[in-house]
């Protein structure tokens, strides 16, 4: 069981195990994650800890936000690569917040994953209409979470590369690169 948790940490060099200098046992070196920043917006500290523990094992940095009403400044300043967001939160729900983020020029292209205890088709449709890219039900399955995060980041990176690549345009025999 322990090796299943340690393997990803060792593979991405977040955790390094080497012989101790005293010759007995092993020494462990832990390095802070340096991968993409993932924002987790949830009013539950328990959920925040679970998400952080899982995603940090795979090298992701985590921006924990428990107050959705004051998250816009943090999100714009920190520029996360992906946002995980609960639907049921006090004062503003995830649907409203997702809609607001999609209207912001700074946030509109960042993938958003809604996660909630609600598993109905109406909730999934509302999340999609609000602009969410994906939906995960709680309790969050660690493998499913990591797979979705990696897939969305890869898709978003591909899209960004496609949009930023040069375009050759020929008009009336004259070629230009845009």
PDB file of C-alpha atoms in Angstrom:
ATOM      1  CA  UNK A   1       0.000   0.000   0.000  1.00  0.00           C
ATOM      2  CA  UNK A   2       2.757   2.437   0.935  1.00  0.00           C
ATOM      3  CA  UNK A   3       4.675   1.691  -2.254  1.00  0.00           C
ATOM      4  CA  UNK A   4       1.598   2.653  -4.322  1.00  0.00           C
ATOM      5  CA  UNK A   5       1.690   6.110  -2.709  1.00  0.00           C
ATOM      6  CA  UNK A   6       5.459   6.498  -2.923  1.00  0.00           C
ATOM      7  CA  UNK A   7       5.934   5.341  -6.530  1.00  0.00           C
ATOM      8  CA  UNK A   8       4.550   8.518  -8.192  1.00  0.00           C
ATOM      9  CA  UNK A   9       6.563  10.698  -5.793  1.00  0.00           C
ATOM     10  CA  UNK A  10       9.775   8.883  -6.649  1.00  0.00           C
ATOM     11  CA  UNK A  11       8.975   8.760 -10.387  1.00  0.00           C
ATOM     12  CA  UNK A  12       8.530  12.531 -10.679  1.00  0.00           C
ATOM     13  CA  UNK A  13      11.493  13.176  -8.347  1.00  0.00           C
ATOM     14  CA  UNK A  14       9.352  14.829  -5.672  1.00  0.00           C
ATOM     15  CA  UNK A  15      10.738  12.256  -3.250  1.00  0.00           C
ATOM     16  CA  UNK A  16      14.236  10.827  -3.407  1.00  0.00           C
ATOM     17  CA  UNK A  17      15.472   7.883  -1.346  1.00  0.00           C
ATOM     18  CA  UNK A  18      19.197   7.276  -0.932  1.00  0.00           C
ATOM     19  CA  UNK A  19      21.513   5.570   1.581  1.00  0.00           C
ATOM     20  CA  UNK A  20      22.061   7.616   4.712  1.00  0.00           C
ATOM     21  CA  UNK A  21      25.489   9.058   5.432  1.00  0.00           C
ATOM     22  CA  UNK A  22      25.696   7.022   8.646  1.00  0.00           C
ATOM     23  CA  UNK A  23      25.401   3.757   6.726  1.00  0.00           C
ATOM     24  CA  UNK A  24      22.263   2.643   8.546  1.00  0.00           C
ATOM     25  CA  UNK A  25      18.872   2.908   6.901  1.00  0.00           C
ATOM     26  CA  UNK A  26      17.964   5.379   4.211  1.00  0.00           C
ATOM     27  CA  UNK A  27      17.656   9.120   3.983  1.00  0.00           C
ATOM     28  CA  UNK A  28      14.718  10.764   2.265  1.00  0.00           C
ATOM     29  CA  UNK A  29      14.769  14.068   0.445  1.00  0.00           C
ATOM     30  CA  UNK A  30      11.470  15.815  -0.356  1.00  0.00           C
ATOM     31  CA  UNK A  31      11.245  18.463  -3.040  1.00  0.00           C
ATOM     32  CA  UNK A  32       8.253  20.792  -3.391  1.00  0.00           C
ATOM     33  CA  UNK A  33       6.154  20.188  -6.514  1.00  0.00           C
ATOM     34  CA  UNK A  34       7.132  22.302  -9.511  1.00  0.00           C
ATOM     35  CA  UNK A  35       4.481  21.223 -12.022  1.00  0.00           C
ATOM     36  CA  UNK A  36       1.471  23.192 -13.255  1.00  0.00           C
ATOM     37  CA  UNK A  37      -0.545  25.167 -10.707  1.00  0.00           C
ATOM     38  CA  UNK A  38      -4.025  23.785 -10.019  1.00  0.00           C
ATOM     39  CA  UNK A  39      -6.542  25.983  -8.175  1.00  0.00           C
ATOM     40  CA  UNK A  40      -8.915  24.099  -5.881  1.00  0.00           C
ATOM     41  CA  UNK A  41     -11.977  26.152  -4.907  1.00  0.00           C
ATOM     42  CA  UNK A  42     -13.923  24.388  -2.165  1.00  0.00           C
ATOM     43  CA  UNK A  43     -15.172  25.569   1.219  1.00  0.00           C
ATOM     44  CA  UNK A  44     -14.278  22.191   2.773  1.00  0.00           C
ATOM     45  CA  UNK A  45     -10.785  22.004   4.267  1.00  0.00           C
ATOM     46  CA  UNK A  46     -11.035  18.197   4.185  1.00  0.00           C
ATOM     47  CA  UNK A  47     -11.608  18.169   0.429  1.00  0.00           C
ATOM     48  CA  UNK A  48      -8.791  20.695  -0.020  1.00  0.00           C
ATOM     49  CA  UNK A  49      -6.375  18.402   1.864  1.00  0.00           C
ATOM     50  CA  UNK A  50      -7.442  15.322  -0.124  1.00  0.00           C
ATOM     51  CA  UNK A  51      -7.053  17.052  -3.487  1.00  0.00           C
ATOM     52  CA  UNK A  52      -3.713  18.551  -2.471  1.00  0.00           C
ATOM     53  CA  UNK A  53      -2.350  15.221  -1.240  1.00  0.00           C
ATOM     54  CA  UNK A  54      -3.324  13.409  -4.447  1.00  0.00           C
ATOM     55  CA  UNK A  55      -2.209  16.034  -6.957  1.00  0.00           C
ATOM     56  CA  UNK A  56       1.063  16.935  -5.212  1.00  0.00           C
ATOM     57  CA  UNK A  57       2.092  13.273  -5.518  1.00  0.00           C
ATOM     58  CA  UNK A  58       2.041  13.800  -9.277  1.00  0.00           C
ATOM     59  CA  UNK A  59       4.064  17.014  -9.115  1.00  0.00           C
ATOM     60  CA  UNK A  60       1.233  19.548  -9.330  1.00  0.00           C
ATOM     61  CA  UNK A  61       1.280  22.732  -7.260  1.00  0.00           C
ATOM     62  CA  UNK A  62      -2.005  23.522  -5.494  1.00  0.00           C
ATOM     63  CA  UNK A  63      -3.623  26.896  -4.850  1.00  0.00           C
ATOM     64  CA  UNK A  64      -6.182  26.337  -2.092  1.00  0.00           C
ATOM     65  CA  UNK A  65      -9.153  28.724  -2.093  1.00  0.00           C
ATOM     66  CA  UNK A  66     -11.882  28.283   0.516  1.00  0.00           C
ATOM     67  CA  UNK A  67     -13.703  31.593  -0.028  1.00  0.00           C
ATOM     68  CA  UNK A  68     -15.227  31.712  -3.513  1.00  0.00           C
ATOM     69  CA  UNK A  69     -16.314  35.352  -3.154  1.00  0.00           C
ATOM     70  CA  UNK A  70     -12.730  36.603  -3.020  1.00  0.00           C
ATOM     71  CA  UNK A  71     -11.059  34.161  -5.406  1.00  0.00           C
ATOM     72  CA  UNK A  72     -10.906  36.273  -8.576  1.00  0.00           C
ATOM     73  CA  UNK A  73      -7.913  38.328  -7.445  1.00  0.00           C
ATOM     74  CA  UNK A  74      -5.970  35.203  -6.449  1.00  0.00           C
ATOM     75  CA  UNK A  75      -6.803  33.452  -9.711  1.00  0.00           C
ATOM     76  CA  UNK A  76      -5.775  36.394 -11.900  1.00  0.00           C
ATOM     77  CA  UNK A  77      -2.563  36.923  -9.904  1.00  0.00           C
ATOM     78  CA  UNK A  78      -1.561  33.240  -9.706  1.00  0.00           C
ATOM     79  CA  UNK A  79      -2.734  32.174 -13.223  1.00  0.00           C
ATOM     80  CA  UNK A  80      -3.520  28.498 -12.571  1.00  0.00           C
ATOM     81  CA  UNK A  81      -3.325  26.011 -15.429  1.00  0.00           C
ATOM     82  CA  UNK A  82      -6.614  24.395 -14.310  1.00  0.00           C
ATOM     83  CA  UNK A  83      -9.397  25.085 -11.800  1.00  0.00           C
ATOM     84  CA  UNK A  84     -11.185  22.480  -9.680  1.00  0.00           C
ATOM     85  CA  UNK A  85     -14.411  23.894  -8.259  1.00  0.00           C
ATOM     86  CA  UNK A  86     -17.124  22.672  -5.923  1.00  0.00           C
ATOM     87  CA  UNK A  87     -20.714  23.403  -6.925  1.00  0.00           C
ATOM     88  CA  UNK A  88     -22.208  23.804  -3.452  1.00  0.00           C
ATOM     89  CA  UNK A  89     -20.533  26.712  -1.659  1.00  0.00           C
ATOM     90  CA  UNK A  90     -21.823  29.531   0.555  1.00  0.00           C
ATOM     91  CA  UNK A  91     -22.731  32.925  -0.921  1.00  0.00           C
ATOM     92  CA  UNK A  92     -21.964  31.972  -4.543  1.00  0.00           C
ATOM     93  CA  UNK A  93     -22.373  28.542  -6.068  1.00  0.00           C
ATOM     94  CA  UNK A  94     -20.007  26.902  -8.511  1.00  0.00           C
ATOM     95  CA  UNK A  95     -22.315  27.497 -11.477  1.00  0.00           C
ATOM     96  CA  UNK A  96     -22.323  31.258 -10.914  1.00  0.00           C
ATOM     97  CA  UNK A  97     -18.577  31.369 -10.296  1.00  0.00           C
ATOM     98  CA  UNK A  98     -17.852  29.294 -13.402  1.00  0.00           C
ATOM     99  CA  UNK A  99     -20.016  31.635 -15.507  1.00  0.00           C
ATOM    100  CA  UNK A 100     -18.160  34.660 -14.089  1.00  0.00           C
ATOM    101  CA  UNK A 101     -14.771  33.098 -14.827  1.00  0.00           C
ATOM    102  CA  UNK A 102     -15.795  32.332 -18.413  1.00  0.00           C
ATOM    103  CA  UNK A 103     -16.669  36.017 -18.888  1.00  0.00           C
ATOM    104  CA  UNK A 104     -13.210  37.150 -17.717  1.00  0.00           C
ATOM    105  CA  UNK A 105     -10.636  37.540 -20.485  1.00  0.00           C
ATOM    106  CA  UNK A 106      -7.980  36.315 -18.032  1.00  0.00           C
ATOM    107  CA  UNK A 107      -9.845  33.125 -17.106  1.00  0.00           C
ATOM    108  CA  UNK A 108     -11.940  32.139 -20.123  1.00  0.00           C
ATOM    109  CA  UNK A 109      -9.453  29.616 -21.544  1.00  0.00           C
ATOM    110  CA  UNK A 110      -8.486  27.893 -18.301  1.00  0.00           C
ATOM    111  CA  UNK A 111     -10.020  24.400 -17.997  1.00  0.00           C
ATOM    112  CA  UNK A 112     -12.572  24.114 -15.186  1.00  0.00           C
ATOM    113  CA  UNK A 113     -13.581  20.842 -13.534  1.00  0.00           C
ATOM    114  CA  UNK A 114     -16.660  20.917 -11.305  1.00  0.00           C
ATOM    115  CA  UNK A 115     -16.703  18.423  -8.464  1.00  0.00           C
ATOM    116  CA  UNK A 116     -19.644  17.728  -6.227  1.00  0.00           C
ATOM    117  CA  UNK A 117     -21.714  15.143  -4.424  1.00  0.00           C
ATOM    118  CA  UNK A 118     -24.517  15.748  -6.927  1.00  0.00           C
ATOM    119  CA  UNK A 119     -24.648  13.160  -9.681  1.00  0.00           C
ATOM    120  CA  UNK A 120     -27.783  14.119 -11.584  1.00  0.00           C
ATOM    121  CA  UNK A 121     -27.993  14.795 -15.303  1.00  0.00           C
ATOM    122  CA  UNK A 122     -29.411  18.275 -14.623  1.00  0.00           C
ATOM    123  CA  UNK A 123     -26.368  19.206 -12.525  1.00  0.00           C
ATOM    124  CA  UNK A 124     -24.039  17.961 -15.259  1.00  0.00           C
ATOM    125  CA  UNK A 125     -25.921  19.980 -17.871  1.00  0.00           C
ATOM    126  CA  UNK A 126     -25.896  23.115 -15.699  1.00  0.00           C
ATOM    127  CA  UNK A 127     -22.136  22.736 -15.222  1.00  0.00           C
ATOM    128  CA  UNK A 128     -21.627  22.410 -18.966  1.00  0.00           C
ATOM    129  CA  UNK A 129     -23.857  25.434 -19.663  1.00  0.00           C
ATOM    130  CA  UNK A 130     -21.880  27.457 -17.102  1.00  0.00           C
ATOM    131  CA  UNK A 131     -18.689  26.644 -19.024  1.00  0.00           C
ATOM    132  CA  UNK A 132     -17.171  23.715 -17.123  1.00  0.00           C
ATOM    133  CA  UNK A 133     -14.944  21.400 -19.154  1.00  0.00           C
ATOM    134  CA  UNK A 134     -15.555  18.335 -17.009  1.00  0.00           C
ATOM    135  CA  UNK A 135     -17.388  17.033 -13.944  1.00  0.00           C
ATOM    136  CA  UNK A 136     -16.303  14.716 -11.115  1.00  0.00           C
ATOM    137  CA  UNK A 137     -18.542  13.354  -8.370  1.00  0.00           C
ATOM    138  CA  UNK A 138     -17.497  13.142  -4.724  1.00  0.00           C
ATOM    139  CA  UNK A 139     -16.022  11.299  -3.054  1.00  0.00           C
ATOM    140  CA  UNK A 140     -13.230  12.042  -5.485  1.00  0.00           C
ATOM    141  CA  UNK A 141     -11.518   8.969  -6.910  1.00  0.00           C
ATOM    142  CA  UNK A 142      -7.779   9.749  -6.969  1.00  0.00           C
ATOM    143  CA  UNK A 143      -7.064   7.930 -10.243  1.00  0.00           C
ATOM    144  CA  UNK A 144     -10.004   9.569 -12.002  1.00  0.00           C
ATOM    145  CA  UNK A 145      -8.996  13.015 -10.718  1.00  0.00           C
ATOM    146  CA  UNK A 146      -5.387  12.701 -11.891  1.00  0.00           C
ATOM    147  CA  UNK A 147      -6.438  11.276 -15.267  1.00  0.00           C
ATOM    148  CA  UNK A 148      -8.913  14.107 -15.926  1.00  0.00           C
ATOM    149  CA  UNK A 149      -6.478  16.809 -14.806  1.00  0.00           C
ATOM    150  CA  UNK A 150      -3.677  15.437 -16.993  1.00  0.00           C
ATOM    151  CA  UNK A 151      -6.005  15.029 -19.998  1.00  0.00           C
ATOM    152  CA  UNK A 152      -7.431  18.552 -19.724  1.00  0.00           C
ATOM    153  CA  UNK A 153      -3.984  20.099 -19.309  1.00  0.00           C
ATOM    154  CA  UNK A 154      -2.680  18.173 -22.315  1.00  0.00           C
ATOM    155  CA  UNK A 155      -5.703  19.196 -24.437  1.00  0.00           C
ATOM    156  CA  UNK A 156      -5.357  22.829 -23.361  1.00  0.00           C
ATOM    157  CA  UNK A 157      -1.612  22.810 -24.127  1.00  0.00           C
ATOM    158  CA  UNK A 158      -2.309  21.373 -27.590  1.00  0.00           C
ATOM    159  CA  UNK A 159      -4.985  23.997 -28.244  1.00  0.00           C
ATOM    160  CA  UNK A 160      -2.666  26.801 -27.083  1.00  0.00           C
ATOM    161  CA  UNK A 161       0.082  25.543 -29.387  1.00  0.00           C
ATOM    162  CA  UNK A 162      -2.343  25.361 -32.302  1.00  0.00           C
ATOM    163  CA  UNK A 163      -3.601  28.895 -31.706  1.00  0.00           C
ATOM    164  CA  UNK A 164      -0.118  30.354 -31.335  1.00  0.00           C
ATOM    165  CA  UNK A 165       1.460  28.640 -34.348  1.00  0.00           C
ATOM    166  CA  UNK A 166       2.159  30.586 -37.532  1.00  0.00           C
ATOM    167  CA  UNK A 167      -0.368  30.657 -40.356  1.00  0.00           C
ATOM    168  CA  UNK A 168       0.658  30.997 -44.001  1.00  0.00           C
ATOM    169  CA  UNK A 169      -1.697  33.180 -46.044  1.00  0.00           C
ATOM    170  CA  UNK A 170      -1.525  33.618 -49.814  1.00  0.00           C
ATOM    171  CA  UNK A 171      -3.521  36.416 -51.439  1.00  0.00           C
ATOM    172  CA  UNK A 172      -3.126  37.196 -55.122  1.00  0.00           C
ATOM    173  CA  UNK A 173       0.185  35.356 -55.370  1.00  0.00           C
ATOM    174  CA  UNK A 174       1.683  37.170 -52.357  1.00  0.00           C
ATOM    175  CA  UNK A 175       2.434  34.992 -49.305  1.00  0.00           C
ATOM    176  CA  UNK A 176       2.545  36.182 -45.722  1.00  0.00           C
ATOM    177  CA  UNK A 177       3.155  34.422 -42.423  1.00  0.00           C
ATOM    178  CA  UNK A 178       0.849  35.461 -39.592  1.00  0.00           C
TER     179      UNK A 178
END
